PDB file of C-alpha atoms in Angstrom:
ATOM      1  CA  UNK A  12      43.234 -24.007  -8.559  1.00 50.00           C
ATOM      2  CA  UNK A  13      39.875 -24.133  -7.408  1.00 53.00           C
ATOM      3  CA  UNK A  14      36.535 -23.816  -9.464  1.00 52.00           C
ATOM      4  CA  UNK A  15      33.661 -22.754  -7.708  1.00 51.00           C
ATOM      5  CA  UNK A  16      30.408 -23.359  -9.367  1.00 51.00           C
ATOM      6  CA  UNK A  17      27.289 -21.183  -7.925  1.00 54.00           C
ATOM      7  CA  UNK A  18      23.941 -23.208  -9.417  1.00 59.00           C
ATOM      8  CA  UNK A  19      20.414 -22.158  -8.895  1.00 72.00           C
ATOM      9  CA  UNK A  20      17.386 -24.816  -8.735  1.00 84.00           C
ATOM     10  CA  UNK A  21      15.786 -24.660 -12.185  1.00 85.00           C
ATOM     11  CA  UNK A  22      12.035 -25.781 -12.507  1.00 86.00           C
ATOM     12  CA  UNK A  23       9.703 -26.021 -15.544  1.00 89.00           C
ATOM     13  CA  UNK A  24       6.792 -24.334 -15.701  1.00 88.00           C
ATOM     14  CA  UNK A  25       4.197 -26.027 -18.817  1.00 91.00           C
ATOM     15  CA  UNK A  26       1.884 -23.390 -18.661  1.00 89.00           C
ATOM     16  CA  UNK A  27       4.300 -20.365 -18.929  1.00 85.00           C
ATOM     17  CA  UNK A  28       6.133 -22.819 -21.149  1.00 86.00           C
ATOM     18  CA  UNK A  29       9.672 -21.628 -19.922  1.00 84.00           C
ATOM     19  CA  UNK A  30      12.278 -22.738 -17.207  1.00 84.00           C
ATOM     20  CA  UNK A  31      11.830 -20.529 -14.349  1.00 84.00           C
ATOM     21  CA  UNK A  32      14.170 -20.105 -10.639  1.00 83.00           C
ATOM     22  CA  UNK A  33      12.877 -22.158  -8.414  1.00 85.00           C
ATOM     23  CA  UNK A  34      12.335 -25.388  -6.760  1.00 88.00           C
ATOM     24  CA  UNK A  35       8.667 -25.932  -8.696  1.00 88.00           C
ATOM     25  CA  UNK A  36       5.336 -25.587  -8.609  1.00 89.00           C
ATOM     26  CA  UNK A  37       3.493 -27.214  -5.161  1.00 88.00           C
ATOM     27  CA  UNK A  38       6.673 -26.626  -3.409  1.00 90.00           C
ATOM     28  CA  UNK A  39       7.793 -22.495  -3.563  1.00 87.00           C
ATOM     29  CA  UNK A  40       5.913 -21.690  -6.718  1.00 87.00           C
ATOM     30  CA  UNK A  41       2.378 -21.928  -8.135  1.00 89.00           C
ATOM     31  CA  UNK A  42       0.761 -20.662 -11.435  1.00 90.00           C
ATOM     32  CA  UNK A  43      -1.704 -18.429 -11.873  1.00 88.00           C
ATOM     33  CA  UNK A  44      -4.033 -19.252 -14.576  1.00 89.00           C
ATOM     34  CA  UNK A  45      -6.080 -15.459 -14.567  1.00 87.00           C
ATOM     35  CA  UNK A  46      -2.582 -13.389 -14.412  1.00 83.00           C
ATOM     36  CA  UNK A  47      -0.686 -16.939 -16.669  1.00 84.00           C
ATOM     37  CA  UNK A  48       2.021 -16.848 -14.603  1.00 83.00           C
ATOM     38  CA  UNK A  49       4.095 -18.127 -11.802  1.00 84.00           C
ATOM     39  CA  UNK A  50       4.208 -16.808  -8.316  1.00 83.00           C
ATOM     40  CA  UNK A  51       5.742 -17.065  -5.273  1.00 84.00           C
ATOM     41  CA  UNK A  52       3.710 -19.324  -2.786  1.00 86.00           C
ATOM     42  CA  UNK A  53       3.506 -16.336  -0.802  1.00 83.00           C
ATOM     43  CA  UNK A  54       1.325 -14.586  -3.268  1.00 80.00           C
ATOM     44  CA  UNK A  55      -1.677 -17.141  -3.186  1.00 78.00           C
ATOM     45  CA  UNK A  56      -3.524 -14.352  -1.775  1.00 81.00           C
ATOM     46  CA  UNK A  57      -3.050 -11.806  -4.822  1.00 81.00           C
ATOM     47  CA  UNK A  58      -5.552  -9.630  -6.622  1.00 84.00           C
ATOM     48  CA  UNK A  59      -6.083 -11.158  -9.960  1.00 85.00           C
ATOM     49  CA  UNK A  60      -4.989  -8.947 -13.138  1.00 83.00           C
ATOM     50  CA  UNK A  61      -5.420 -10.867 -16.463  1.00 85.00           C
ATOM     51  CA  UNK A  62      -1.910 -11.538 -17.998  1.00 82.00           C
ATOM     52  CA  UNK A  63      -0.239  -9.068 -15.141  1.00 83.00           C
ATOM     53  CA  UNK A  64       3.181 -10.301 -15.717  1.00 85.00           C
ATOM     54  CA  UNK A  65       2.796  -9.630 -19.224  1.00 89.00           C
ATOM     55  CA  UNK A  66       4.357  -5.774 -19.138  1.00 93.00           C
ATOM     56  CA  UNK A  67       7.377  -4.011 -18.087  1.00 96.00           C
ATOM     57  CA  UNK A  68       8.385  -3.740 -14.666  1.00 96.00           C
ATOM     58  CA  UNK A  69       7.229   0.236 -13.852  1.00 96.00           C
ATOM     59  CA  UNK A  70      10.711   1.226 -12.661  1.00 97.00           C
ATOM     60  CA  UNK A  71      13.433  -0.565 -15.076  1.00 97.00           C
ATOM     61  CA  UNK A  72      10.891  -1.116 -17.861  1.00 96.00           C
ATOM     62  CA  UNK A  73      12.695  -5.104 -17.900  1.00 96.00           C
ATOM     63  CA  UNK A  74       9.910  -7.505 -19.115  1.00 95.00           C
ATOM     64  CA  UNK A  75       8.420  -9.165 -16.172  1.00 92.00           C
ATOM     65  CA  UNK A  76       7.420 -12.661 -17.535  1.00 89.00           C
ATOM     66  CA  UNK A  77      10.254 -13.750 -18.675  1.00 87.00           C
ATOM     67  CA  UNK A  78      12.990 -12.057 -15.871  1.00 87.00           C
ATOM     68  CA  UNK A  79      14.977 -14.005 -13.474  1.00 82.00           C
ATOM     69  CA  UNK A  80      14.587 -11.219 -10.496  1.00 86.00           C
ATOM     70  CA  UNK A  81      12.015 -11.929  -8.058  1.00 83.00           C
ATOM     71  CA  UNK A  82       8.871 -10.270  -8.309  1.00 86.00           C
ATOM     72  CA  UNK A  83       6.077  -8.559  -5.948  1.00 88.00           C
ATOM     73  CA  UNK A  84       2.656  -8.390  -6.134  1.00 88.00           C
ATOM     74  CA  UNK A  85       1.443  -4.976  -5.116  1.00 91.00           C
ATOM     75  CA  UNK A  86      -1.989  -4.328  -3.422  1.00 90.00           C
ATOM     76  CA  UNK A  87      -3.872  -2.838  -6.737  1.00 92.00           C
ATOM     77  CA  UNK A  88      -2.719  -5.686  -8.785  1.00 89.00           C
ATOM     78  CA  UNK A  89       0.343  -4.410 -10.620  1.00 93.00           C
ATOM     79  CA  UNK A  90       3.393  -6.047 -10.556  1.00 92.00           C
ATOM     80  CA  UNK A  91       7.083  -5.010 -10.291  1.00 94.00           C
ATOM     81  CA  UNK A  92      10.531  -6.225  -9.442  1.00 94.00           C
ATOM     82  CA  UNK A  93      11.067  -6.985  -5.317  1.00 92.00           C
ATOM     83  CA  UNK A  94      14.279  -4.807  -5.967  1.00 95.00           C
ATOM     84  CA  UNK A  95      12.657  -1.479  -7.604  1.00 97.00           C
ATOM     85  CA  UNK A  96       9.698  -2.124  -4.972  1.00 96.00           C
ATOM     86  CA  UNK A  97      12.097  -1.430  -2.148  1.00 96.00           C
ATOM     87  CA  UNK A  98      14.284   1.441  -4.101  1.00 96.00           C
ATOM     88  CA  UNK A  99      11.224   2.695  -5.614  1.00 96.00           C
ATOM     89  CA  UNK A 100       8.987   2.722  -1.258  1.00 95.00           C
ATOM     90  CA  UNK A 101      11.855   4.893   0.007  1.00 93.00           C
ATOM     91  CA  UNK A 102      10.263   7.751  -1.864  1.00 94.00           C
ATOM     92  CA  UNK A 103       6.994   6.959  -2.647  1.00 94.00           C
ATOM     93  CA  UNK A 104       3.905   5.571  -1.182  1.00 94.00           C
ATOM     94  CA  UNK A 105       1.863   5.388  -4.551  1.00 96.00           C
ATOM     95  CA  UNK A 106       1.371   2.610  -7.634  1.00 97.00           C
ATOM     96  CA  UNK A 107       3.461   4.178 -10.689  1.00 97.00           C
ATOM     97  CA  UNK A 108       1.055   2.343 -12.453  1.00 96.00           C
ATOM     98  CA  UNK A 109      -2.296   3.419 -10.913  1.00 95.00           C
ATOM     99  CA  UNK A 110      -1.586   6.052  -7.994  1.00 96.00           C
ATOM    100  CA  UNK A 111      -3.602   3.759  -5.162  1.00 96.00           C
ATOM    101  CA  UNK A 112      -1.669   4.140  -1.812  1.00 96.00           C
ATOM    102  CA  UNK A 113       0.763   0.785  -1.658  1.00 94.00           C
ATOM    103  CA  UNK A 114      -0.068   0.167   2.300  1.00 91.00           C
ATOM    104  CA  UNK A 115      -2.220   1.129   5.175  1.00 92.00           C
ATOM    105  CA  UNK A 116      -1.406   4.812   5.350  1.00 93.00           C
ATOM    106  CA  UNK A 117      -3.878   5.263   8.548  1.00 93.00           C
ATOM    107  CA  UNK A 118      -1.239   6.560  10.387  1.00 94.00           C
ATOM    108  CA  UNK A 119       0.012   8.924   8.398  1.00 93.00           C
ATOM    109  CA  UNK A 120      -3.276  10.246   7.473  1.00 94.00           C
ATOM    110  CA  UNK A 121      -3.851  10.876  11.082  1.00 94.00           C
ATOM    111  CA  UNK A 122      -0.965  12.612  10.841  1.00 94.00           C
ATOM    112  CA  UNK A 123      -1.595  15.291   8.500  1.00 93.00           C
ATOM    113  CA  UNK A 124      -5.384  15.524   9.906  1.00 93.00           C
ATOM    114  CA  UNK A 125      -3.310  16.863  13.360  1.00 94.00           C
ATOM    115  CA  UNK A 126      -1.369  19.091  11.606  1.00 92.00           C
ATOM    116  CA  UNK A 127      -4.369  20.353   9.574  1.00 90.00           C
ATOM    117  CA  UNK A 128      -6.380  20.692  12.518  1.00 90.00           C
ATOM    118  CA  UNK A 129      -3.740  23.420  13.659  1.00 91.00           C
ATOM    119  CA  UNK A 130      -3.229  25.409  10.399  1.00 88.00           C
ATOM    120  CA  UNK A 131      -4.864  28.621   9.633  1.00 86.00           C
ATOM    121  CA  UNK A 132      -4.837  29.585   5.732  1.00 86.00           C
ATOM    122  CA  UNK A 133      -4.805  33.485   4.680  1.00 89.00           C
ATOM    123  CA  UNK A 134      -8.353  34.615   5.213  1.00 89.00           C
ATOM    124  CA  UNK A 135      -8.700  34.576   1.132  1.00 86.00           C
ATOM    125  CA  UNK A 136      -8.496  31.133   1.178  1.00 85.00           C
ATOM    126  CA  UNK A 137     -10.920  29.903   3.871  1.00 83.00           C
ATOM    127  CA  UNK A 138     -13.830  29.928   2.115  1.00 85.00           C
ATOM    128  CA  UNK A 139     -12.649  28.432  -1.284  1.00 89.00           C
ATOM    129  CA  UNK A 140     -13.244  24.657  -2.404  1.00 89.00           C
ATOM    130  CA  UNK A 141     -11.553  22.281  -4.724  1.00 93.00           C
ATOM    131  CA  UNK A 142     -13.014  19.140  -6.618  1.00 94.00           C
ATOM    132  CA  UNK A 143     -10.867  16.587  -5.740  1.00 95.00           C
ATOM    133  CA  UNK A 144     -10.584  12.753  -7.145  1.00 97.00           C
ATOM    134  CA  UNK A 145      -9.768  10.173  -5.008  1.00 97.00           C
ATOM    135  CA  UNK A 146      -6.643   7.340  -5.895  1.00 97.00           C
ATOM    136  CA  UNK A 147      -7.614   5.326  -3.577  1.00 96.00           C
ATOM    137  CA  UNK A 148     -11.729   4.663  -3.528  1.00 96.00           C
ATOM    138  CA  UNK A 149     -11.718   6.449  -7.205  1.00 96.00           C
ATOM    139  CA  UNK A 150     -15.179   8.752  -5.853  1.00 96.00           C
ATOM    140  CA  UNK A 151     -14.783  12.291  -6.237  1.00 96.00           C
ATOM    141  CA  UNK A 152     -16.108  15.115  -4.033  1.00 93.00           C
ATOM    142  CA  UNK A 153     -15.345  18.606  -2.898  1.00 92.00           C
ATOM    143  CA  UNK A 154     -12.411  19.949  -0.044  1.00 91.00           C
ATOM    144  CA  UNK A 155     -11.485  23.022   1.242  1.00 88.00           C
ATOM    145  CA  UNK A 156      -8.730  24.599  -0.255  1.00 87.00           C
ATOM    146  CA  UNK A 157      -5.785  23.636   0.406  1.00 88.00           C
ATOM    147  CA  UNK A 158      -2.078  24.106  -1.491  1.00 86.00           C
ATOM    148  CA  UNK A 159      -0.928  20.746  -0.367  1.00 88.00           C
ATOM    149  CA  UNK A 160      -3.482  17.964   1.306  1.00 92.00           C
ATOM    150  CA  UNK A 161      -7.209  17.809   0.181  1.00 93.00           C
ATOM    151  CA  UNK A 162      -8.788  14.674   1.953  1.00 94.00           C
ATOM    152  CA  UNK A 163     -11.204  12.238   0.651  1.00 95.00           C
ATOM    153  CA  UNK A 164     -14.697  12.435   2.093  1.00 93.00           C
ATOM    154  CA  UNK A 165     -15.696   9.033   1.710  1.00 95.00           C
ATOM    155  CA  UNK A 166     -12.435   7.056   2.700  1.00 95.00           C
ATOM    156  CA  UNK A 167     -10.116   9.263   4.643  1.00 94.00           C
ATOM    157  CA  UNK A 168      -7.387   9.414   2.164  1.00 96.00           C
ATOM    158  CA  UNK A 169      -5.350  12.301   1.672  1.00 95.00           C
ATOM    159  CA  UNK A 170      -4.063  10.242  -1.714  1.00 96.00           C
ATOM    160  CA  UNK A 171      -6.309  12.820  -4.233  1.00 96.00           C
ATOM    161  CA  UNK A 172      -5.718  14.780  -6.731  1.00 95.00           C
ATOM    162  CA  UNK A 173      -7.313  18.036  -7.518  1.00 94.00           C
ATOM    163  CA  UNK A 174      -9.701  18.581 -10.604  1.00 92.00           C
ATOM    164  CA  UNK A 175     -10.977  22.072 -10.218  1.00 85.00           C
ATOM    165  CA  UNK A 176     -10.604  24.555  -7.663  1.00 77.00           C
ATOM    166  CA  UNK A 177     -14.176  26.783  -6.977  1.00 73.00           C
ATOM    167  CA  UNK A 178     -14.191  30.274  -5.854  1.00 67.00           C
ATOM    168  CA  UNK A 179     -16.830  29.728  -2.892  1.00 65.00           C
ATOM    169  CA  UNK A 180     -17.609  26.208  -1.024  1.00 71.00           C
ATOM    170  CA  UNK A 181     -21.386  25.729  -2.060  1.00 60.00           C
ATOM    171  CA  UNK A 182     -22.147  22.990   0.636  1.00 51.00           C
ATOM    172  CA  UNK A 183     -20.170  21.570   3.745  1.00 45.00           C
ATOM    173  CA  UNK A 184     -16.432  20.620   3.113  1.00 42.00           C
ATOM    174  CA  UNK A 185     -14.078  17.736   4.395  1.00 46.00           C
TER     175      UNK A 185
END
C-alpha cells in the first residue's frame, strides 16, 4: 500500500500574525503594511486600500484575510479570489464592488463608437439628453439619448450610468 502525502510550503507571517501558503516573505510574498496583509510579489505595484483584505471576497462572500485561495488585486483597489476573478471576467467587465471598468476597454469602446456612428434613433429621440455619471473618472455630464450606451465626455468611457433623462439637449452632446 502506498501513502501519498501532498504538502504545501507553510510560511509565517508576524504582522498578519497567522501561517499563510507560501514560501515567505522576500521570496514569493511581501506584506503590505497600508492594506495589513500579504501579497503576492507580483502585486508590489497595487493601489493601496487600508485593511483591503479585511472583507469578503465579492463573489463567494469567503473572508479574504484569512483564506488559503490565492488572491488578485484588481485595478480600483478591491480584492477578490484569482478563481471568482476569472469565473466572475467571463461575464463582466466591471468591479462588483465599485463599477470601474477592470481593464483597458479602449478597444471595445471604439467599438461601440463605430456602431454608434451608424445608428439612427426614431426621430423622437434625436433631440433628447440624459445626465449620465461616469464609473470610471466619477465626473458627470450630459449624452444624447440613448437606450443602451451613453459615453463619458471627459474620458471616453461608455462605463456610465444614467441619472436623469431631459426632454431637449440644452447645449452640445457627446
Amino acid at each position: 500500500m502506498n501513502f501519498y502525502f501532498f504538502y504545501r510550503t507553510v510560511y509565517h507571517c508576524p504582522f498578519c500574525n497567522l501561517c499563510r501558503v507560501g514560501k515567505g516573505l522576500g521570496v514569493d510574498f511581501f506584506h503590505c503594511m497600508t492594506c495589513n496583509c500579504c501579497l503576492a510579489m507580483k502585486l508590489v505595484e497595487h493601489k493601496c486600500r487600508e485593511k483591503g483584505l479585511e472583507t469578503n471576497c465579492p463573489i463567494c462572500c469567503e473572508f479574504l484575510f484569512t483564506s488559503s485561495a490565492a488572491v488578485r488585486a484588481l485595478p480600483c483597489g478591491h480584492f477578490m479570489h484569482s478563481a471568482c476573478f476569472q469565473a466572475y471576467t467571463s461575464s463582466h467587465y466591471t468591479c462588483p464592488v465599485c463599477s470601474k471598468s477592470l481593464g483597458d476597454m479602449a478597444v471595445y469602446f471604439g467599438m461601440l463608437d463605430a456602431l454608434l456612428a451608424t445608428e439612427q434613433l426614431p426621430e423622437e429621440y434625436r433631440d433628447k439628453c440624459q445626465d449620465i455619471l461616469c464609473n470610471d473618472c466619477d465626473r458627470k455630464g450630459t449624452s444624447s439619448f440613448h437606450w443602451l450606451y451613453h459615453k463619458c465626455g471627459s474620458c471616453g468611457s461608455y462605463n456610465t450610468r444614467v441619472i436623469k433623462s431631459e426632454p431637449h439637449c440644452s447645449t452640445s452632446t457627446n
